[in-house]
Amino acid sequence: MRRITRIATVGVASAALALSATACGGKSSDSASDGEAKAAIAYDIGGRGDQSFNDAAYAGLEKAEKELGIKGTEAEPTEGEGDPDKVQRLTELARSGNNPVIGVGFAYAPAIAEVAPKFPKTTFGLIDDTSKTGKNIANLVFNEEQGSYLAGVAAAKVTKSNTVGFIGGVETPLIKKFEAGFVQGVKDTNKGVNVKVQYLTQPPDFGGFAKPDLGKAAAEGQLDAGADVIYAAAGLAGSGSIEAAAKAKKWAIGVDSDQYNQKGLAAYKEYILTSVTKDVSDSVYNLIKSVKDGKPQSGEVRYGLDKDGVGLATSNPAYTKLTDVTAAVEKAKADIIAGKIKVKTAP
């Protein structure tokens, strides 16, 4: 029986009302009884249904609900919201007895830094950020540059035009890690391959993570310029780039989730060569389990190639048949783990 409660908010005031109503049973007939283990995730820009980052976090919450017997709550972001909205959202989730409370994405860093000290017995998970720390904060971070390096190797091996593209949702240090690894992987494999790099928006405009039309337009521009492989690290906007590549019958490389298996992208899966995966799902599940076991994680919890915390998906049969590509990727993976290849974290 599904017990995850999903909350859509439209601002600070309504966030408080929605969460309070849920906690009291006003919005859900199966609200948690006193003493029942509860956990919550607050989504990043784009929310659930992005076929990528947020959906991976949801998968972890869903797994915890099924395997650990916890009651899960999801809280959706609002367009154009600021830190006060996030502070209110996290505060109400903590007040409702959720433990842990997980902010999906670096945008939650300031809010968690403000809220966590007020709830010292609650563990707060912060995905993709180490700038804000505390005894009850678990910083769940990944070596995105390592997985992106492998994508670069694959792109350089399959390109026929010697031109590939990278599309970043928003030009932030985090997304530039994806760019750096990808470009290095391409160039280490074939220096003659040109990498076109484009970002959809600049901070403080984070719409580049949420607008598929922007990703589609950027991909179309790169395709017109000769790119035949496009890797997008852009959240929901990345689905637009995948659509554009597929319609042009060129390769797309997905991100965060194994996008070949995402139902919302089924129409384009034939052209999703592979995806750079981040084990966001297990990071969420592991944090919830640690709290339930009475040994809550805290501090930096890092996931890299050595722990399969990042990697390259092999779901597309067309990819696995490219034995020269897969062999090159596996060799690069082994060399990174062994320390023979040092992957850059900035372009």
PDB file of N, CA and C in Angstrom, residues 70-167:
ATOM      1  N   ILE A  70       9.174   2.810   6.692  1.00  0.00           N
ATOM      2  CA  ILE A  70       9.007   4.206   7.094  1.00  0.00           C
ATOM      3  C   ILE A  70       7.856   4.841   6.303  1.00  0.00           C
ATOM      4  N   LYS A  71       7.336   5.938   6.812  1.00  0.00           N
ATOM      5  CA  LYS A  71       6.353   6.726   6.071  1.00  0.00           C
ATOM      6  C   LYS A  71       7.081   7.890   5.415  1.00  0.00           C
ATOM      7  N   GLY A  72       6.946   8.011   4.127  1.00  0.00           N
ATOM      8  CA  GLY A  72       7.656   9.044   3.396  1.00  0.00           C
ATOM      9  C   GLY A  72       6.794  10.233   3.051  1.00  0.00           C
ATOM     10  N   THR A  73       7.410  11.399   3.040  1.00  0.00           N
ATOM     11  CA  THR A  73       6.751  12.629   2.609  1.00  0.00           C
ATOM     12  C   THR A  73       7.627  13.314   1.573  1.00  0.00           C
ATOM     13  N   GLU A  74       7.000  13.804   0.505  1.00  0.00           N
ATOM     14  CA  GLU A  74       7.697  14.563  -0.532  1.00  0.00           C
ATOM     15  C   GLU A  74       7.182  15.993  -0.493  1.00  0.00           C
ATOM     16  N   ALA A  75       8.071  16.947  -0.662  1.00  0.00           N
ATOM     17  CA  ALA A  75       7.679  18.353  -0.724  1.00  0.00           C
ATOM     18  C   ALA A  75       8.209  18.956  -2.015  1.00  0.00           C
ATOM     19  N   GLU A  76       7.320  19.560  -2.776  1.00  0.00           N
ATOM     20  CA  GLU A  76       7.669  20.111  -4.081  1.00  0.00           C
ATOM     21  C   GLU A  76       8.114  21.570  -3.974  1.00  0.00           C
ATOM     22  N   PRO A  77       9.017  22.002  -4.852  1.00  0.00           N
ATOM     23  CA  PRO A  77       9.433  23.409  -4.872  1.00  0.00           C
ATOM     24  C   PRO A  77       8.419  24.257  -5.638  1.00  0.00           C
ATOM     25  N   THR A  78       8.576  25.548  -5.566  1.00  0.00           N
ATOM     26  CA  THR A  78       7.730  26.460  -6.337  1.00  0.00           C
ATOM     27  C   THR A  78       8.616  27.288  -7.253  1.00  0.00           C
ATOM     28  N   GLU A  79       8.070  27.684  -8.358  1.00  0.00           N
ATOM     29  CA  GLU A  79       8.845  28.457  -9.317  1.00  0.00           C
ATOM     30  C   GLU A  79       9.236  29.810  -8.736  1.00  0.00           C
ATOM     31  N   GLY A  80      10.502  30.140  -8.871  1.00  0.00           N
ATOM     32  CA  GLY A  80      10.988  31.433  -8.412  1.00  0.00           C
ATOM     33  C   GLY A  80      11.090  31.585  -6.913  1.00  0.00           C
ATOM     34  N   GLU A  81      11.050  30.486  -6.166  1.00  0.00           N
ATOM     35  CA  GLU A  81      11.105  30.593  -4.710  1.00  0.00           C
ATOM     36  C   GLU A  81      12.491  31.017  -4.231  1.00  0.00           C
ATOM     37  N   GLY A  82      12.535  31.511  -2.992  1.00  0.00           N
ATOM     38  CA  GLY A  82      13.788  31.931  -2.385  1.00  0.00           C
ATOM     39  C   GLY A  82      14.097  31.111  -1.157  1.00  0.00           C
ATOM     40  N   ASP A  83      15.171  31.472  -0.480  1.00  0.00           N
ATOM     41  CA  ASP A  83      15.575  30.731   0.712  1.00  0.00           C
ATOM     42  C   ASP A  83      14.515  30.719   1.809  1.00  0.00           C
ATOM     43  N   PRO A  84      13.751  31.826   2.022  1.00  0.00           N
ATOM     44  CA  PRO A  84      12.718  31.765   3.064  1.00  0.00           C
ATOM     45  C   PRO A  84      11.693  30.653   2.835  1.00  0.00           C
ATOM     46  N   ASP A  85      11.366  30.390   1.560  1.00  0.00           N
ATOM     47  CA  ASP A  85      10.428  29.305   1.266  1.00  0.00           C
ATOM     48  C   ASP A  85      11.027  27.958   1.642  1.00  0.00           C
ATOM     49  N   LYS A  86      12.301  27.795   1.354  1.00  0.00           N
ATOM     50  CA  LYS A  86      12.972  26.538   1.679  1.00  0.00           C
ATOM     51  C   LYS A  86      13.105  26.379   3.193  1.00  0.00           C
ATOM     52  N   VAL A  87      13.400  27.471   3.889  1.00  0.00           N
ATOM     53  CA  VAL A  87      13.497  27.421   5.349  1.00  0.00           C
ATOM     54  C   VAL A  87      12.167  26.985   5.946  1.00  0.00           C
ATOM     55  N   GLN A  88      11.074  27.572   5.469  1.00  0.00           N
ATOM     56  CA  GLN A  88       9.752  27.219   5.982  1.00  0.00           C
ATOM     57  C   GLN A  88       9.422  25.758   5.678  1.00  0.00           C
ATOM     58  N   ARG A  89       9.761  25.315   4.478  1.00  0.00           N
ATOM     59  CA  ARG A  89       9.472  23.932   4.076  1.00  0.00           C
ATOM     60  C   ARG A  89      10.211  22.944   4.977  1.00  0.00           C
ATOM     61  N   LEU A  90      11.506  23.159   5.158  1.00  0.00           N
ATOM     62  CA  LEU A  90      12.299  22.254   5.979  1.00  0.00           C
ATOM     63  C   LEU A  90      11.862  22.303   7.443  1.00  0.00           C
ATOM     64  N   THR A  91      11.529  23.499   7.915  1.00  0.00           N
ATOM     65  CA  THR A  91      11.075  23.647   9.302  1.00  0.00           C
ATOM     66  C   THR A  91       9.818  22.842   9.554  1.00  0.00           C
ATOM     67  N   GLU A  92       8.857  22.944   8.665  1.00  0.00           N
ATOM     68  CA  GLU A  92       7.605  22.219   8.852  1.00  0.00           C
ATOM     69  C   GLU A  92       7.794  20.715   8.698  1.00  0.00           C
ATOM     70  N   LEU A  93       8.675  20.302   7.810  1.00  0.00           N
ATOM     71  CA  LEU A  93       8.953  18.872   7.676  1.00  0.00           C
ATOM     72  C   LEU A  93       9.566  18.327   8.963  1.00  0.00           C
ATOM     73  N   ALA A  94      10.481  19.091   9.566  1.00  0.00           N
ATOM     74  CA  ALA A  94      11.096  18.655  10.822  1.00  0.00           C
ATOM     75  C   ALA A  94      10.079  18.671  11.959  1.00  0.00           C
ATOM     76  N   ARG A  95       9.277  19.707  12.031  1.00  0.00           N
ATOM     77  CA  ARG A  95       8.250  19.795  13.079  1.00  0.00           C
ATOM     78  C   ARG A  95       7.247  18.657  13.001  1.00  0.00           C
ATOM     79  N   SER A  96       7.044  18.145  11.783  1.00  0.00           N
ATOM     80  CA  SER A  96       6.078  17.061  11.580  1.00  0.00           C
ATOM     81  C   SER A  96       6.638  15.704  11.984  1.00  0.00           C
ATOM     82  N   GLY A  97       7.882  15.684  12.466  1.00  0.00           N
ATOM     83  CA  GLY A  97       8.451  14.447  12.983  1.00  0.00           C
ATOM     84  C   GLY A  97       9.252  13.642  11.980  1.00  0.00           C
ATOM     85  N   ASN A  98       9.506  14.202  10.828  1.00  0.00           N
ATOM     86  CA  ASN A  98      10.316  13.497   9.848  1.00  0.00           C
ATOM     87  C   ASN A  98      11.785  13.494  10.273  1.00  0.00           C
ATOM     88  N   ASN A  99      12.406  12.347  10.146  1.00  0.00           N
ATOM     89  CA  ASN A  99      13.826  12.222  10.470  1.00  0.00           C
ATOM     90  C   ASN A  99      14.380  11.011   9.713  1.00  0.00           C
ATOM     91  N   PRO A 100      15.186  11.267   8.692  1.00  0.00           N
ATOM     92  CA  PRO A 100      15.805  12.532   8.300  1.00  0.00           C
ATOM     93  C   PRO A 100      14.909  13.401   7.424  1.00  0.00           C
ATOM     94  N   VAL A 101      15.360  14.651   7.260  1.00  0.00           N
ATOM     95  CA  VAL A 101      14.791  15.586   6.300  1.00  0.00           C
ATOM     96  C   VAL A 101      15.887  15.863   5.278  1.00  0.00           C
ATOM     97  N   ILE A 102      15.603  15.606   4.019  1.00  0.00           N
ATOM     98  CA  ILE A 102      16.653  15.650   2.996  1.00  0.00           C
ATOM     99  C   ILE A 102      16.358  16.730   1.959  1.00  0.00           C
ATOM    100  N   GLY A 103      17.301  17.656   1.797  1.00  0.00           N
ATOM    101  CA  GLY A 103      17.201  18.674   0.766  1.00  0.00           C
ATOM    102  C   GLY A 103      17.892  18.172  -0.495  1.00  0.00           C
ATOM    103  N   VAL A 104      17.133  18.065  -1.573  1.00  0.00           N
ATOM    104  CA  VAL A 104      17.660  17.500  -2.814  1.00  0.00           C
ATOM    105  C   VAL A 104      18.283  18.623  -3.642  1.00  0.00           C
ATOM    106  N   GLY A 105      19.590  18.780  -3.526  1.00  0.00           N
ATOM    107  CA  GLY A 105      20.283  19.780  -4.328  1.00  0.00           C
ATOM    108  C   GLY A 105      20.956  20.864  -3.502  1.00  0.00           C
ATOM    109  N   PHE A 106      22.010  21.441  -4.097  1.00  0.00           N
ATOM    110  CA  PHE A 106      22.821  22.447  -3.400  1.00  0.00           C
ATOM    111  C   PHE A 106      22.047  23.701  -3.045  1.00  0.00           C
ATOM    112  N   ALA A 107      20.922  23.948  -3.713  1.00  0.00           N
ATOM    113  CA  ALA A 107      20.137  25.147  -3.424  1.00  0.00           C
ATOM    114  C   ALA A 107      19.595  25.150  -1.995  1.00  0.00           C
ATOM    115  N   TYR A 108      19.559  23.979  -1.360  1.00  0.00           N
ATOM    116  CA  TYR A 108      19.047  23.890   0.012  1.00  0.00           C
ATOM    117  C   TYR A 108      20.114  24.198   1.068  1.00  0.00           C
ATOM    118  N   ALA A 109      21.345  24.436   0.651  1.00  0.00           N
ATOM    119  CA  ALA A 109      22.426  24.632   1.621  1.00  0.00           C
ATOM    120  C   ALA A 109      22.144  25.755   2.630  1.00  0.00           C
ATOM    121  N   PRO A 110      21.803  26.972   2.173  1.00  0.00           N
ATOM    122  CA  PRO A 110      21.562  28.040   3.151  1.00  0.00           C
ATOM    123  C   PRO A 110      20.401  27.723   4.099  1.00  0.00           C
ATOM    124  N   ALA A 111      19.355  27.118   3.578  1.00  0.00           N
ATOM    125  CA  ALA A 111      18.190  26.814   4.405  1.00  0.00           C
ATOM    126  C   ALA A 111      18.519  25.752   5.445  1.00  0.00           C
ATOM    127  N   ILE A 112      19.242  24.713   5.052  1.00  0.00           N
ATOM    128  CA  ILE A 112      19.611  23.666   6.012  1.00  0.00           C
ATOM    129  C   ILE A 112      20.539  24.227   7.079  1.00  0.00           C
ATOM    130  N   ALA A 113      21.436  25.107   6.691  1.00  0.00           N
ATOM    131  CA  ALA A 113      22.339  25.727   7.667  1.00  0.00           C
ATOM    132  C   ALA A 113      21.556  26.506   8.715  1.00  0.00           C
ATOM    133  N   GLU A 114      20.435  27.093   8.317  1.00  0.00           N
ATOM    134  CA  GLU A 114      19.601  27.856   9.247  1.00  0.00           C
ATOM    135  C   GLU A 114      18.700  26.969  10.093  1.00  0.00           C
ATOM    136  N   VAL A 115      18.155  25.912   9.495  1.00  0.00           N
ATOM    137  CA  VAL A 115      17.147  25.102  10.174  1.00  0.00           C
ATOM    138  C   VAL A 115      17.762  24.014  11.057  1.00  0.00           C
ATOM    139  N   ALA A 116      18.835  23.380  10.594  1.00  0.00           N
ATOM    140  CA  ALA A 116      19.392  22.230  11.319  1.00  0.00           C
ATOM    141  C   ALA A 116      19.720  22.515  12.791  1.00  0.00           C
ATOM    142  N   PRO A 117      20.324  23.668  13.127  1.00  0.00           N
ATOM    143  CA  PRO A 117      20.628  23.912  14.537  1.00  0.00           C
ATOM    144  C   PRO A 117      19.388  24.007  15.431  1.00  0.00           C
ATOM    145  N   LYS A 118      18.248  24.296  14.844  1.00  0.00           N
ATOM    146  CA  LYS A 118      17.014  24.427  15.616  1.00  0.00           C
ATOM    147  C   LYS A 118      16.389  23.069  15.929  1.00  0.00           C
ATOM    148  N   PHE A 119      16.852  22.034  15.225  1.00  0.00           N
ATOM    149  CA  PHE A 119      16.316  20.688  15.442  1.00  0.00           C
ATOM    150  C   PHE A 119      17.496  19.719  15.598  1.00  0.00           C
ATOM    151  N   PRO A 120      18.217  19.806  16.709  1.00  0.00           N
ATOM    152  CA  PRO A 120      19.454  19.040  16.889  1.00  0.00           C
ATOM    153  C   PRO A 120      19.263  17.529  16.896  1.00  0.00           C
ATOM    154  N   LYS A 121      18.052  17.058  17.162  1.00  0.00           N
ATOM    155  CA  LYS A 121      17.805  15.616  17.187  1.00  0.00           C
ATOM    156  C   LYS A 121      17.372  15.080  15.825  1.00  0.00           C
ATOM    157  N   THR A 122      17.223  15.971  14.864  1.00  0.00           N
ATOM    158  CA  THR A 122      16.836  15.577  13.509  1.00  0.00           C
ATOM    159  C   THR A 122      18.052  15.614  12.603  1.00  0.00           C
ATOM    160  N   THR A 123      18.225  14.585  11.785  1.00  0.00           N
ATOM    161  CA  THR A 123      19.304  14.557  10.805  1.00  0.00           C
ATOM    162  C   THR A 123      18.822  15.197   9.509  1.00  0.00           C
ATOM    163  N   PHE A 124      19.641  16.089   8.970  1.00  0.00           N
ATOM    164  CA  PHE A 124      19.329  16.746   7.709  1.00  0.00           C
ATOM    165  C   PHE A 124      20.310  16.266   6.641  1.00  0.00           C
ATOM    166  N   GLY A 125      19.779  15.806   5.534  1.00  0.00           N
ATOM    167  CA  GLY A 125      20.614  15.408   4.413  1.00  0.00           C
ATOM    168  C   GLY A 125      20.705  16.538   3.407  1.00  0.00           C
ATOM    169  N   LEU A 126      21.909  16.824   2.949  1.00  0.00           N
ATOM    170  CA  LEU A 126      22.126  17.866   1.951  1.00  0.00           C
ATOM    171  C   LEU A 126      22.863  17.240   0.774  1.00  0.00           C
ATOM    172  N   ILE A 127      22.166  17.102  -0.337  1.00  0.00           N
ATOM    173  CA  ILE A 127      22.742  16.455  -1.510  1.00  0.00           C
ATOM    174  C   ILE A 127      23.486  17.472  -2.369  1.00  0.00           C
ATOM    175  N   ASP A 128      24.675  17.102  -2.778  1.00  0.00           N
ATOM    176  CA  ASP A 128      25.495  17.883  -3.717  1.00  0.00           C
ATOM    177  C   ASP A 128      26.100  19.145  -3.122  1.00  0.00           C
ATOM    178  N   ASP A 129      26.314  19.184  -1.827  1.00  0.00           N
ATOM    179  CA  ASP A 129      26.912  20.388  -1.239  1.00  0.00           C
ATOM    180  C   ASP A 129      27.670  20.039   0.036  1.00  0.00           C
ATOM    181  N   THR A 130      28.861  20.626   0.187  1.00  0.00           N
ATOM    182  CA  THR A 130      29.642  20.451   1.416  1.00  0.00           C
ATOM    183  C   THR A 130      29.937  21.787   2.092  1.00  0.00           C
ATOM    184  N   SER A 131      29.316  22.866   1.607  1.00  0.00           N
ATOM    185  CA  SER A 131      29.649  24.194   2.128  1.00  0.00           C
ATOM    186  C   SER A 131      29.042  24.452   3.503  1.00  0.00           C
ATOM    187  N   LYS A 132      27.974  23.743   3.833  1.00  0.00           N
ATOM    188  CA  LYS A 132      27.299  23.926   5.123  1.00  0.00           C
ATOM    189  C   LYS A 132      27.382  22.615   5.881  1.00  0.00           C
ATOM    190  N   THR A 133      27.974  22.671   7.057  1.00  0.00           N
ATOM    191  CA  THR A 133      28.179  21.457   7.837  1.00  0.00           C
ATOM    192  C   THR A 133      27.627  21.620   9.242  1.00  0.00           C
ATOM    193  N   GLY A 134      27.474  20.499   9.926  1.00  0.00           N
ATOM    194  CA  GLY A 134      26.984  20.509  11.294  1.00  0.00           C
ATOM    195  C   GLY A 134      26.895  19.082  11.807  1.00  0.00           C
ATOM    196  N   LYS A 135      26.774  18.921  13.116  1.00  0.00           N
ATOM    197  CA  LYS A 135      26.733  17.592  13.713  1.00  0.00           C
ATOM    198  C   LYS A 135      25.568  16.765  13.200  1.00  0.00           C
ATOM    199  N   ASN A 136      24.468  17.426  12.855  1.00  0.00           N
ATOM    200  CA  ASN A 136      23.294  16.693  12.387  1.00  0.00           C
ATOM    201  C   ASN A 136      23.036  16.924  10.895  1.00  0.00           C
ATOM    202  N   ILE A 137      24.106  17.240  10.157  1.00  0.00           N
ATOM    203  CA  ILE A 137      23.997  17.413   8.709  1.00  0.00           C
ATOM    204  C   ILE A 137      24.862  16.360   8.022  1.00  0.00           C
ATOM    205  N   ALA A 138      24.259  15.609   7.105  1.00  0.00           N
ATOM    206  CA  ALA A 138      24.988  14.647   6.279  1.00  0.00           C
ATOM    207  C   ALA A 138      25.097  15.233   4.878  1.00  0.00           C
ATOM    208  N   ASN A 139      26.320  15.468   4.442  1.00  0.00           N
ATOM    209  CA  ASN A 139      26.573  16.035   3.112  1.00  0.00           C
ATOM    210  C   ASN A 139      26.777  14.882   2.131  1.00  0.00           C
ATOM    211  N   LEU A 140      25.763  14.617   1.315  1.00  0.00           N
ATOM    212  CA  LEU A 140      25.781  13.489   0.389  1.00  0.00           C
ATOM    213  C   LEU A 140      26.292  13.983  -0.960  1.00  0.00           C
ATOM    214  N   VAL A 141      27.531  13.642  -1.283  1.00  0.00           N
ATOM    215  CA  VAL A 141      28.178  14.214  -2.466  1.00  0.00           C
ATOM    216  C   VAL A 141      28.768  13.116  -3.352  1.00  0.00           C
ATOM    217  N   PHE A 142      29.043  13.493  -4.597  1.00  0.00           N
ATOM    218  CA  PHE A 142      29.421  12.531  -5.624  1.00  0.00           C
ATOM    219  C   PHE A 142      30.598  13.058  -6.445  1.00  0.00           C
ATOM    220  N   ASN A 143      31.354  12.123  -7.014  1.00  0.00           N
ATOM    221  CA  ASN A 143      32.420  12.485  -7.940  1.00  0.00           C
ATOM    222  C   ASN A 143      31.854  12.507  -9.358  1.00  0.00           C
ATOM    223  N   GLU A 144      31.025  13.516  -9.627  1.00  0.00           N
ATOM    224  CA  GLU A 144      30.369  13.608 -10.936  1.00  0.00           C
ATOM    225  C   GLU A 144      31.369  13.687 -12.085  1.00  0.00           C
ATOM    226  N   GLU A 145      32.523  14.288 -11.807  1.00  0.00           N
ATOM    227  CA  GLU A 145      33.531  14.436 -12.857  1.00  0.00           C
ATOM    228  C   GLU A 145      34.050  13.074 -13.332  1.00  0.00           C
ATOM    229  N   GLN A 146      34.049  12.085 -12.439  1.00  0.00           N
ATOM    230  CA  GLN A 146      34.540  10.760 -12.817  1.00  0.00           C
ATOM    231  C   GLN A 146      33.585  10.066 -13.780  1.00  0.00           C
ATOM    232  N   GLY A 147      32.305  10.084 -13.465  1.00  0.00           N
ATOM    233  CA  GLY A 147      31.321   9.494 -14.373  1.00  0.00           C
ATOM    234  C   GLY A 147      31.284  10.230 -15.698  1.00  0.00           C
ATOM    235  N   SER A 148      31.436  11.549 -15.636  1.00  0.00           N
ATOM    236  CA  SER A 148      31.418  12.357 -16.851  1.00  0.00           C
ATOM    237  C   SER A 148      32.635  12.072 -17.718  1.00  0.00           C
ATOM    238  N   TYR A 149      33.767  11.757 -17.093  1.00  0.00           N
ATOM    239  CA  TYR A 149      34.963  11.381 -17.857  1.00  0.00           C
ATOM    240  C   TYR A 149      34.655  10.144 -18.705  1.00  0.00           C
ATOM    241  N   LEU A 150      34.004   9.177 -18.098  1.00  0.00           N
ATOM    242  CA  LEU A 150      33.656   7.958 -18.841  1.00  0.00           C
ATOM    243  C   LEU A 150      32.722   8.277 -20.004  1.00  0.00           C
ATOM    244  N   ALA A 151      31.803   9.197 -19.781  1.00  0.00           N
ATOM    245  CA  ALA A 151      30.911   9.622 -20.872  1.00  0.00           C
ATOM    246  C   ALA A 151      31.705  10.261 -21.994  1.00  0.00           C
ATOM    247  N   GLY A 152      32.734  11.014 -21.634  1.00  0.00           N
ATOM    248  CA  GLY A 152      33.598  11.637 -22.633  1.00  0.00           C
ATOM    249  C   GLY A 152      34.343  10.605 -23.460  1.00  0.00           C
ATOM    250  N   VAL A 153      34.802   9.549 -22.794  1.00  0.00           N
ATOM    251  CA  VAL A 153      35.472   8.465 -23.511  1.00  0.00           C
ATOM    252  C   VAL A 153      34.513   7.843 -24.524  1.00  0.00           C
ATOM    253  N   ALA A 154      33.300   7.538 -24.066  1.00  0.00           N
ATOM    254  CA  ALA A 154      32.310   6.921 -24.948  1.00  0.00           C
ATOM    255  C   ALA A 154      31.967   7.838 -26.115  1.00  0.00           C
ATOM    256  N   ALA A 155      31.771   9.137 -25.828  1.00  0.00           N
ATOM    257  CA  ALA A 155      31.420  10.094 -26.880  1.00  0.00           C
ATOM    258  C   ALA A 155      32.518  10.185 -27.928  1.00  0.00           C
ATOM    259  N   ALA A 156      33.763  10.233 -27.482  1.00  0.00           N
ATOM    260  CA  ALA A 156      34.888  10.341 -28.414  1.00  0.00           C
ATOM    261  C   ALA A 156      35.030   9.091 -29.271  1.00  0.00           C
ATOM    262  N   LYS A 157      34.622   7.949 -28.727  1.00  0.00           N
ATOM    263  CA  LYS A 157      34.733   6.699 -29.471  1.00  0.00           C
ATOM    264  C   LYS A 157      33.626   6.526 -30.512  1.00  0.00           C
ATOM    265  N   VAL A 158      32.434   7.086 -30.249  1.00  0.00           N
ATOM    266  CA  VAL A 158      31.307   6.848 -31.170  1.00  0.00           C
ATOM    267  C   VAL A 158      31.089   7.982 -32.164  1.00  0.00           C
ATOM    268  N   THR A 159      31.641   9.166 -31.900  1.00  0.00           N
ATOM    269  CA  THR A 159      31.387  10.282 -32.818  1.00  0.00           C
ATOM    270  C   THR A 159      31.946   9.987 -34.207  1.00  0.00           C
ATOM    271  N   LYS A 160      31.171  10.338 -35.205  1.00  0.00           N
ATOM    272  CA  LYS A 160      31.610  10.201 -36.596  1.00  0.00           C
ATOM    273  C   LYS A 160      31.963  11.562 -37.192  1.00  0.00           C
ATOM    274  N   SER A 161      31.456  12.610 -36.575  1.00  0.00           N
ATOM    275  CA  SER A 161      31.704  13.966 -37.080  1.00  0.00           C
ATOM    276  C   SER A 161      32.877  14.641 -36.378  1.00  0.00           C
ATOM    277  N   ASN A 162      33.394  13.991 -35.329  1.00  0.00           N
ATOM    278  CA  ASN A 162      34.447  14.571 -34.493  1.00  0.00           C
ATOM    279  C   ASN A 162      33.999  15.873 -33.831  1.00  0.00           C
ATOM    280  N   THR A 163      32.675  15.967 -33.584  1.00  0.00           N
ATOM    281  CA  THR A 163      32.111  17.091 -32.845  1.00  0.00           C
ATOM    282  C   THR A 163      31.056  16.551 -31.885  1.00  0.00           C
ATOM    283  N   VAL A 164      31.206  16.886 -30.613  1.00  0.00           N
ATOM    284  CA  VAL A 164      30.239  16.466 -29.606  1.00  0.00           C
ATOM    285  C   VAL A 164      29.831  17.696 -28.789  1.00  0.00           C
ATOM    286  N   GLY A 165      28.745  17.580 -28.058  1.00  0.00           N
ATOM    287  CA  GLY A 165      28.244  18.728 -27.306  1.00  0.00           C
ATOM    288  C   GLY A 165      28.036  18.433 -25.834  1.00  0.00           C
ATOM    289  N   PHE A 166      28.251  19.460 -25.019  1.00  0.00           N
ATOM    290  CA  PHE A 166      27.896  19.411 -23.599  1.00  0.00           C
ATOM    291  C   PHE A 166      26.942  20.553 -23.309  1.00  0.00           C
ATOM    292  N   ILE A 167      25.825  20.251 -22.651  1.00  0.00           N
ATOM    293  CA  ILE A 167      24.850  21.274 -22.265  1.00  0.00           C
ATOM    294  C   ILE A 167      24.696  21.244 -20.752  1.00  0.00           C
TER     295      ILE A 167
END
